[in-house]
Amino acid sequence: MLDAATQVILAKGAAVTLDQVASVAGVSKSGLIHHFGSRDQLVIAVVQDVQEHFRQTVLSHLDLSENHPGKMLRAYVRALCAGRSDAGAAHDFTSAAIWGGLHAIPGVAAVTEEHSAWWSEQFAVDGLSLERIQIVRRAAEGVVVAAVYGEENDASIATARRLLLELATDGTFHTPI
């Protein structure tokens, strides 16, 4: 049901209805209400699920053998800059922030703020300066948004990934740009 709701919300934004989600999920509207209580609770569950899925994707890119600061930031870059053909979690993550009108639903902003705070905490203990974290993090997010909109190809994403990983490792570019 959450996957169906995610698909419909990506297409419809906050205009999503329980009938639309039920139809895509192949369940009754009353079945959705039984599980989620209301449309708003379903939307909150979807946003929570997307955020958790993205967190797990990033953690799957965490290389614990890297014995220098920035492990989590590099995992974040790897997850977001995986390339256009492997951008499912990144697409949902980047879309979650811009799903039309979702932040107007009570509870959605709290979920996104909670996850944003978790990421900030993880990066803060990662051993890099806050300035470097901000630049690399926001650049990786920008690359994936551009990729989702078809403005980047696999080669440009790979280049951005390599450069951002260099910045998240020692703060310099080894290859002149």
JSON list of C-alpha atoms in Angstrom, two decimals:
[
{"chain": "A", "resi": 1, "resn": "MET", "atom": "CA", "xyz": [0.00, 0.00, 0.00]},
{"chain": "A", "resi": 2, "resn": "LEU", "atom": "CA", "xyz": [2.84, 2.40, 0.78]},
{"chain": "A", "resi": 3, "resn": "ASP", "atom": "CA", "xyz": [4.44, 1.77, -2.61]},
{"chain": "A", "resi": 4, "resn": "ALA", "atom": "CA", "xyz": [1.14, 2.48, -4.37]},
{"chain": "A", "resi": 5, "resn": "ALA", "atom": "CA", "xyz": [0.61, 5.59, -2.27]},
{"chain": "A", "resi": 6, "resn": "THR", "atom": "CA", "xyz": [4.13, 6.77, -3.09]},
{"chain": "A", "resi": 7, "resn": "GLN", "atom": "CA", "xyz": [3.46, 6.40, -6.82]},
{"chain": "A", "resi": 8, "resn": "VAL", "atom": "CA", "xyz": [0.19, 8.31, -6.61]},
{"chain": "A", "resi": 9, "resn": "ILE", "atom": "CA", "xyz": [1.62, 11.04, -4.39]},
{"chain": "A", "resi": 10, "resn": "LEU", "atom": "CA", "xyz": [4.56, 11.51, -6.76]},
{"chain": "A", "resi": 11, "resn": "ALA", "atom": "CA", "xyz": [2.03, 12.06, -9.54]},
{"chain": "A", "resi": 12, "resn": "LYS", "atom": "CA", "xyz": [-0.65, 14.02, -7.67]},
{"chain": "A", "resi": 13, "resn": "GLY", "atom": "CA", "xyz": [1.10, 15.68, -4.72]},
{"chain": "A", "resi": 14, "resn": "ALA", "atom": "CA", "xyz": [-1.15, 16.73, -1.86]},
{"chain": "A", "resi": 15, "resn": "ALA", "atom": "CA", "xyz": [-4.19, 16.40, -4.15]},
{"chain": "A", "resi": 16, "resn": "VAL", "atom": "CA", "xyz": [-4.00, 12.61, -3.70]},
{"chain": "A", "resi": 17, "resn": "THR", "atom": "CA", "xyz": [-7.19, 10.87, -2.64]},
{"chain": "A", "resi": 18, "resn": "LEU", "atom": "CA", "xyz": [-7.71, 7.62, -0.80]},
{"chain": "A", "resi": 19, "resn": "ASP", "atom": "CA", "xyz": [-9.74, 6.37, -3.77]},
{"chain": "A", "resi": 20, "resn": "GLN", "atom": "CA", "xyz": [-6.75, 6.90, -6.10]},
{"chain": "A", "resi": 21, "resn": "VAL", "atom": "CA", "xyz": [-4.36, 5.10, -3.77]},
{"chain": "A", "resi": 22, "resn": "ALA", "atom": "CA", "xyz": [-6.81, 2.25, -3.16]},
{"chain": "A", "resi": 23, "resn": "SER", "atom": "CA", "xyz": [-7.26, 1.78, -6.89]},
{"chain": "A", "resi": 24, "resn": "VAL", "atom": "CA", "xyz": [-3.50, 1.59, -7.56]},
{"chain": "A", "resi": 25, "resn": "ALA", "atom": "CA", "xyz": [-2.92, -0.62, -4.49]},
{"chain": "A", "resi": 26, "resn": "GLY", "atom": "CA", "xyz": [-5.77, -2.96, -5.42]},
{"chain": "A", "resi": 27, "resn": "VAL", "atom": "CA", "xyz": [-7.50, -2.58, -2.06]},
{"chain": "A", "resi": 28, "resn": "SER", "atom": "CA", "xyz": [-10.67, -0.93, -0.87]},
{"chain": "A", "resi": 29, "resn": "LYS", "atom": "CA", "xyz": [-10.79, 2.59, 0.47]},
{"chain": "A", "resi": 30, "resn": "SER", "atom": "CA", "xyz": [-12.03, 1.18, 3.78]},
{"chain": "A", "resi": 31, "resn": "GLY", "atom": "CA", "xyz": [-9.00, -1.12, 3.81]},
{"chain": "A", "resi": 32, "resn": "LEU", "atom": "CA", "xyz": [-6.71, 1.91, 3.57]},
{"chain": "A", "resi": 33, "resn": "ILE", "atom": "CA", "xyz": [-8.62, 3.68, 6.32]},
{"chain": "A", "resi": 34, "resn": "HIS", "atom": "CA", "xyz": [-8.35, 0.55, 8.47]},
{"chain": "A", "resi": 35, "resn": "HIS", "atom": "CA", "xyz": [-4.55, 0.58, 8.15]},
{"chain": "A", "resi": 36, "resn": "PHE", "atom": "CA", "xyz": [-3.86, 4.32, 8.20]},
{"chain": "A", "resi": 37, "resn": "GLY", "atom": "CA", "xyz": [-6.90, 6.03, 9.72]},
{"chain": "A", "resi": 38, "resn": "SER", "atom": "CA", "xyz": [-7.01, 8.95, 7.29]},
{"chain": "A", "resi": 39, "resn": "ARG", "atom": "CA", "xyz": [-5.50, 10.35, 4.13]},
{"chain": "A", "resi": 40, "resn": "ASP", "atom": "CA", "xyz": [-3.18, 12.59, 6.17]},
{"chain": "A", "resi": 41, "resn": "GLN", "atom": "CA", "xyz": [-1.92, 9.64, 8.21]},
{"chain": "A", "resi": 42, "resn": "LEU", "atom": "CA", "xyz": [-1.28, 7.73, 4.98]},
{"chain": "A", "resi": 43, "resn": "VAL", "atom": "CA", "xyz": [0.71, 10.65, 3.56]},
{"chain": "A", "resi": 44, "resn": "ILE", "atom": "CA", "xyz": [2.73, 10.91, 6.78]},
{"chain": "A", "resi": 45, "resn": "ALA", "atom": "CA", "xyz": [3.43, 7.16, 6.61]},
{"chain": "A", "resi": 46, "resn": "VAL", "atom": "CA", "xyz": [4.60, 7.51, 3.00]},
{"chain": "A", "resi": 47, "resn": "VAL", "atom": "CA", "xyz": [6.95, 10.39, 3.81]},
{"chain": "A", "resi": 48, "resn": "GLN", "atom": "CA", "xyz": [8.31, 8.42, 6.79]},
{"chain": "A", "resi": 49, "resn": "ASP", "atom": "CA", "xyz": [8.76, 5.32, 4.60]},
{"chain": "A", "resi": 50, "resn": "VAL", "atom": "CA", "xyz": [10.57, 7.25, 1.86]},
{"chain": "A", "resi": 51, "resn": "GLN", "atom": "CA", "xyz": [12.88, 8.86, 4.41]},
{"chain": "A", "resi": 52, "resn": "GLU", "atom": "CA", "xyz": [13.63, 5.50, 6.07]},
{"chain": "A", "resi": 53, "resn": "HIS", "atom": "CA", "xyz": [14.24, 3.83, 2.71]},
{"chain": "A", "resi": 54, "resn": "PHE", "atom": "CA", "xyz": [16.68, 6.57, 1.77]},
{"chain": "A", "resi": 55, "resn": "ARG", "atom": "CA", "xyz": [18.45, 6.27, 5.12]},
{"chain": "A", "resi": 56, "resn": "GLN", "atom": "CA", "xyz": [18.90, 2.53, 4.56]},
{"chain": "A", "resi": 57, "resn": "THR", "atom": "CA", "xyz": [20.18, 3.17, 1.04]},
{"chain": "A", "resi": 58, "resn": "VAL", "atom": "CA", "xyz": [22.80, 5.57, 2.35]},
{"chain": "A", "resi": 59, "resn": "LEU", "atom": "CA", "xyz": [23.80, 3.17, 5.12]},
{"chain": "A", "resi": 60, "resn": "SER", "atom": "CA", "xyz": [24.26, 0.43, 2.52]},
{"chain": "A", "resi": 61, "resn": "HIS", "atom": "CA", "xyz": [26.88, 2.70, 0.89]},
{"chain": "A", "resi": 62, "resn": "LEU", "atom": "CA", "xyz": [28.75, 3.24, 4.18]},
{"chain": "A", "resi": 63, "resn": "ASP", "atom": "CA", "xyz": [32.29, 1.84, 3.95]},
{"chain": "A", "resi": 64, "resn": "LEU", "atom": "CA", "xyz": [33.46, 1.15, 7.50]},
{"chain": "A", "resi": 65, "resn": "SER", "atom": "CA", "xyz": [36.95, 0.34, 6.23]},
{"chain": "A", "resi": 66, "resn": "GLU", "atom": "CA", "xyz": [37.52, 4.02, 5.43]},
{"chain": "A", "resi": 67, "resn": "ASN", "atom": "CA", "xyz": [39.60, 5.10, 8.39]},
{"chain": "A", "resi": 68, "resn": "HIS", "atom": "CA", "xyz": [39.33, 8.86, 7.98]},
{"chain": "A", "resi": 69, "resn": "PRO", "atom": "CA", "xyz": [36.69, 11.51, 8.61]},
{"chain": "A", "resi": 70, "resn": "GLY", "atom": "CA", "xyz": [33.70, 11.85, 6.32]},
{"chain": "A", "resi": 71, "resn": "LYS", "atom": "CA", "xyz": [32.48, 8.24, 6.05]},
{"chain": "A", "resi": 72, "resn": "MET", "atom": "CA", "xyz": [28.80, 9.12, 6.35]},
{"chain": "A", "resi": 73, "resn": "LEU", "atom": "CA", "xyz": [29.08, 12.09, 4.00]},
{"chain": "A", "resi": 74, "resn": "ARG", "atom": "CA", "xyz": [30.78, 9.92, 1.38]},
{"chain": "A", "resi": 75, "resn": "ALA", "atom": "CA", "xyz": [28.03, 7.28, 1.76]},
{"chain": "A", "resi": 76, "resn": "TYR", "atom": "CA", "xyz": [25.46, 10.06, 1.23]},
{"chain": "A", "resi": 77, "resn": "VAL", "atom": "CA", "xyz": [27.25, 11.17, -1.95]},
{"chain": "A", "resi": 78, "resn": "ARG", "atom": "CA", "xyz": [27.48, 7.58, -3.22]},
{"chain": "A", "resi": 79, "resn": "ALA", "atom": "CA", "xyz": [23.78, 7.02, -2.63]},
{"chain": "A", "resi": 80, "resn": "LEU", "atom": "CA", "xyz": [22.66, 10.25, -4.26]},
{"chain": "A", "resi": 81, "resn": "CYS", "atom": "CA", "xyz": [25.12, 10.20, -7.14]},
{"chain": "A", "resi": 82, "resn": "ALA", "atom": "CA", "xyz": [24.66, 6.55, -8.07]},
{"chain": "A", "resi": 83, "resn": "GLY", "atom": "CA", "xyz": [23.73, 7.43, -11.65]},
{"chain": "A", "resi": 84, "resn": "ARG", "atom": "CA", "xyz": [20.51, 7.83, -13.56]},
{"chain": "A", "resi": 85, "resn": "SER", "atom": "CA", "xyz": [19.98, 4.08, -13.99]},
{"chain": "A", "resi": 86, "resn": "ASP", "atom": "CA", "xyz": [20.20, 3.45, -10.24]},
{"chain": "A", "resi": 87, "resn": "ALA", "atom": "CA", "xyz": [18.38, 6.46, -8.84]},
{"chain": "A", "resi": 88, "resn": "GLY", "atom": "CA", "xyz": [15.19, 4.98, -7.35]},
{"chain": "A", "resi": 89, "resn": "ALA", "atom": "CA", "xyz": [15.81, 5.92, -3.73]},
{"chain": "A", "resi": 90, "resn": "ALA", "atom": "CA", "xyz": [17.37, 9.21, -4.72]},
{"chain": "A", "resi": 91, "resn": "HIS", "atom": "CA", "xyz": [14.35, 10.06, -6.90]},
{"chain": "A", "resi": 92, "resn": "ASP", "atom": "CA", "xyz": [11.90, 9.40, -4.08]},
{"chain": "A", "resi": 93, "resn": "PHE", "atom": "CA", "xyz": [14.11, 11.25, -1.60]},
{"chain": "A", "resi": 94, "resn": "THR", "atom": "CA", "xyz": [14.48, 14.33, -3.75]},
{"chain": "A", "resi": 95, "resn": "SER", "atom": "CA", "xyz": [10.84, 14.26, -4.75]},
{"chain": "A", "resi": 96, "resn": "ALA", "atom": "CA", "xyz": [9.65, 13.97, -1.14]},
{"chain": "A", "resi": 97, "resn": "ALA", "atom": "CA", "xyz": [10.87, 17.47, -0.41]},
{"chain": "A", "resi": 98, "resn": "ILE", "atom": "CA", "xyz": [9.02, 18.97, -3.36]},
{"chain": "A", "resi": 99, "resn": "TRP", "atom": "CA", "xyz": [5.81, 16.92, -3.44]},
{"chain": "A", "resi": 100, "resn": "GLY", "atom": "CA", "xyz": [3.29, 19.67, -4.06]},
{"chain": "A", "resi": 101, "resn": "GLY", "atom": "CA", "xyz": [1.73, 20.87, -0.85]},
{"chain": "A", "resi": 102, "resn": "LEU", "atom": "CA", "xyz": [2.66, 17.95, 1.42]},
{"chain": "A", "resi": 103, "resn": "HIS", "atom": "CA", "xyz": [4.19, 20.21, 4.06]},
{"chain": "A", "resi": 104, "resn": "ALA", "atom": "CA", "xyz": [0.77, 21.75, 4.57]},
{"chain": "A", "resi": 105, "resn": "ILE", "atom": "CA", "xyz": [-0.42, 18.43, 5.99]},
{"chain": "A", "resi": 106, "resn": "PRO", "atom": "CA", "xyz": [0.01, 18.42, 9.77]},
{"chain": "A", "resi": 107, "resn": "GLY", "atom": "CA", "xyz": [2.74, 16.01, 10.74]},
{"chain": "A", "resi": 108, "resn": "VAL", "atom": "CA", "xyz": [4.67, 15.93, 7.44]},
{"chain": "A", "resi": 109, "resn": "ALA", "atom": "CA", "xyz": [6.97, 18.80, 8.35]},
{"chain": "A", "resi": 110, "resn": "ALA", "atom": "CA", "xyz": [7.73, 17.14, 11.68]},
{"chain": "A", "resi": 111, "resn": "VAL", "atom": "CA", "xyz": [8.77, 13.92, 9.92]},
{"chain": "A", "resi": 112, "resn": "THR", "atom": "CA", "xyz": [11.06, 15.73, 7.48]},
{"chain": "A", "resi": 113, "resn": "GLU", "atom": "CA", "xyz": [12.53, 17.89, 10.26]},
{"chain": "A", "resi": 114, "resn": "GLU", "atom": "CA", "xyz": [13.22, 14.77, 12.35]},
{"chain": "A", "resi": 115, "resn": "HIS", "atom": "CA", "xyz": [15.09, 13.14, 9.49]},
{"chain": "A", "resi": 116, "resn": "SER", "atom": "CA", "xyz": [16.96, 16.31, 8.62]},
{"chain": "A", "resi": 117, "resn": "ALA", "atom": "CA", "xyz": [18.07, 16.59, 12.26]},
{"chain": "A", "resi": 118, "resn": "TRP", "atom": "CA", "xyz": [19.21, 12.94, 12.20]},
{"chain": "A", "resi": 119, "resn": "TRP", "atom": "CA", "xyz": [21.34, 13.61, 9.10]},
{"chain": "A", "resi": 120, "resn": "SER", "atom": "CA", "xyz": [22.78, 16.76, 10.63]},
{"chain": "A", "resi": 121, "resn": "GLU", "atom": "CA", "xyz": [23.74, 14.81, 13.77]},
{"chain": "A", "resi": 122, "resn": "GLN", "atom": "CA", "xyz": [25.35, 12.03, 11.73]},
{"chain": "A", "resi": 123, "resn": "PHE", "atom": "CA", "xyz": [27.38, 14.48, 9.68]},
{"chain": "A", "resi": 124, "resn": "ALA", "atom": "CA", "xyz": [28.36, 16.54, 12.74]},
{"chain": "A", "resi": 125, "resn": "VAL", "atom": "CA", "xyz": [30.11, 13.54, 14.33]},
{"chain": "A", "resi": 126, "resn": "ASP", "atom": "CA", "xyz": [31.64, 12.52, 11.00]},
{"chain": "A", "resi": 127, "resn": "GLY", "atom": "CA", "xyz": [34.78, 14.59, 11.63]},
{"chain": "A", "resi": 128, "resn": "LEU", "atom": "CA", "xyz": [34.57, 17.18, 8.86]},
{"chain": "A", "resi": 129, "resn": "SER", "atom": "CA", "xyz": [33.97, 20.92, 9.11]},
{"chain": "A", "resi": 130, "resn": "LEU", "atom": "CA", "xyz": [30.38, 22.08, 8.96]},
{"chain": "A", "resi": 131, "resn": "GLU", "atom": "CA", "xyz": [31.23, 24.22, 5.92]},
{"chain": "A", "resi": 132, "resn": "ARG", "atom": "CA", "xyz": [32.62, 21.28, 3.95]},
{"chain": "A", "resi": 133, "resn": "ILE", "atom": "CA", "xyz": [29.65, 19.13, 4.95]},
{"chain": "A", "resi": 134, "resn": "GLN", "atom": "CA", "xyz": [27.22, 21.81, 3.78]},
{"chain": "A", "resi": 135, "resn": "ILE", "atom": "CA", "xyz": [28.91, 22.27, 0.40]},
{"chain": "A", "resi": 136, "resn": "VAL", "atom": "CA", "xyz": [29.26, 18.55, -0.36]},
{"chain": "A", "resi": 137, "resn": "ARG", "atom": "CA", "xyz": [25.83, 17.61, 0.96]},
{"chain": "A", "resi": 138, "resn": "ARG", "atom": "CA", "xyz": [23.95, 20.32, -0.91]},
{"chain": "A", "resi": 139, "resn": "ALA", "atom": "CA", "xyz": [25.96, 19.77, -4.08]},
{"chain": "A", "resi": 140, "resn": "ALA", "atom": "CA", "xyz": [25.13, 16.04, -4.06]},
{"chain": "A", "resi": 141, "resn": "GLU", "atom": "CA", "xyz": [21.46, 16.85, -3.54]},
{"chain": "A", "resi": 142, "resn": "GLY", "atom": "CA", "xyz": [21.60, 19.30, -6.43]},
{"chain": "A", "resi": 143, "resn": "VAL", "atom": "CA", "xyz": [23.23, 16.76, -8.73]},
{"chain": "A", "resi": 144, "resn": "VAL", "atom": "CA", "xyz": [20.51, 14.20, -8.09]},
{"chain": "A", "resi": 145, "resn": "VAL", "atom": "CA", "xyz": [17.71, 16.73, -8.56]},
{"chain": "A", "resi": 146, "resn": "ALA", "atom": "CA", "xyz": [19.24, 17.72, -11.91]},
{"chain": "A", "resi": 147, "resn": "ALA", "atom": "CA", "xyz": [19.54, 14.02, -12.82]},
{"chain": "A", "resi": 148, "resn": "VAL", "atom": "CA", "xyz": [15.89, 13.38, -11.94]},
{"chain": "A", "resi": 149, "resn": "TYR", "atom": "CA", "xyz": [14.91, 16.21, -14.29]},
{"chain": "A", "resi": 150, "resn": "GLY", "atom": "CA", "xyz": [17.10, 14.79, -17.07]},
{"chain": "A", "resi": 151, "resn": "GLU", "atom": "CA", "xyz": [19.69, 17.55, -16.90]},
{"chain": "A", "resi": 152, "resn": "GLU", "atom": "CA", "xyz": [22.59, 15.22, -16.09]},
{"chain": "A", "resi": 153, "resn": "ASN", "atom": "CA", "xyz": [23.83, 12.07, -17.79]},
{"chain": "A", "resi": 154, "resn": "ASP", "atom": "CA", "xyz": [25.69, 9.14, -16.25]},
{"chain": "A", "resi": 155, "resn": "ALA", "atom": "CA", "xyz": [29.09, 10.58, -17.22]},
{"chain": "A", "resi": 156, "resn": "SER", "atom": "CA", "xyz": [28.42, 13.98, -15.64]},
{"chain": "A", "resi": 157, "resn": "ILE", "atom": "CA", "xyz": [26.98, 12.32, -12.53]},
{"chain": "A", "resi": 158, "resn": "ALA", "atom": "CA", "xyz": [30.09, 10.11, -12.26]},
{"chain": "A", "resi": 159, "resn": "THR", "atom": "CA", "xyz": [32.33, 13.17, -12.55]},
{"chain": "A", "resi": 160, "resn": "ALA", "atom": "CA", "xyz": [30.35, 15.05, -9.89]},
{"chain": "A", "resi": 161, "resn": "ARG", "atom": "CA", "xyz": [30.42, 11.99, -7.64]},
{"chain": "A", "resi": 162, "resn": "ARG", "atom": "CA", "xyz": [34.20, 11.64, -7.98]},
{"chain": "A", "resi": 163, "resn": "LEU", "atom": "CA", "xyz": [34.77, 15.33, -7.25]},
{"chain": "A", "resi": 164, "resn": "LEU", "atom": "CA", "xyz": [32.39, 15.37, -4.28]},
{"chain": "A", "resi": 165, "resn": "LEU", "atom": "CA", "xyz": [34.01, 12.24, -2.84]},
{"chain": "A", "resi": 166, "resn": "GLU", "atom": "CA", "xyz": [37.38, 13.98, -3.12]},
{"chain": "A", "resi": 167, "resn": "LEU", "atom": "CA", "xyz": [35.99, 17.01, -1.28]},
{"chain": "A", "resi": 168, "resn": "ALA", "atom": "CA", "xyz": [34.51, 14.73, 1.38]},
{"chain": "A", "resi": 169, "resn": "THR", "atom": "CA", "xyz": [37.85, 12.98, 1.82]},
{"chain": "A", "resi": 170, "resn": "ASP", "atom": "CA", "xyz": [40.53, 15.62, 1.98]},
{"chain": "A", "resi": 171, "resn": "GLY", "atom": "CA", "xyz": [38.92, 18.84, 0.80]},
{"chain": "A", "resi": 172, "resn": "THR", "atom": "CA", "xyz": [40.72, 19.21, -2.51]},
{"chain": "A", "resi": 173, "resn": "PHE", "atom": "CA", "xyz": [40.30, 18.16, -6.10]},
{"chain": "A", "resi": 174, "resn": "HIS", "atom": "CA", "xyz": [43.11, 15.89, -7.25]},
{"chain": "A", "resi": 175, "resn": "THR", "atom": "CA", "xyz": [42.16, 16.41, -10.88]},
{"chain": "A", "resi": 176, "resn": "PRO", "atom": "CA", "xyz": [42.04, 20.01, -12.10]},
{"chain": "A", "resi": 177, "resn": "ILE", "atom": "CA", "xyz": [38.57, 21.12, -13.06]}
]
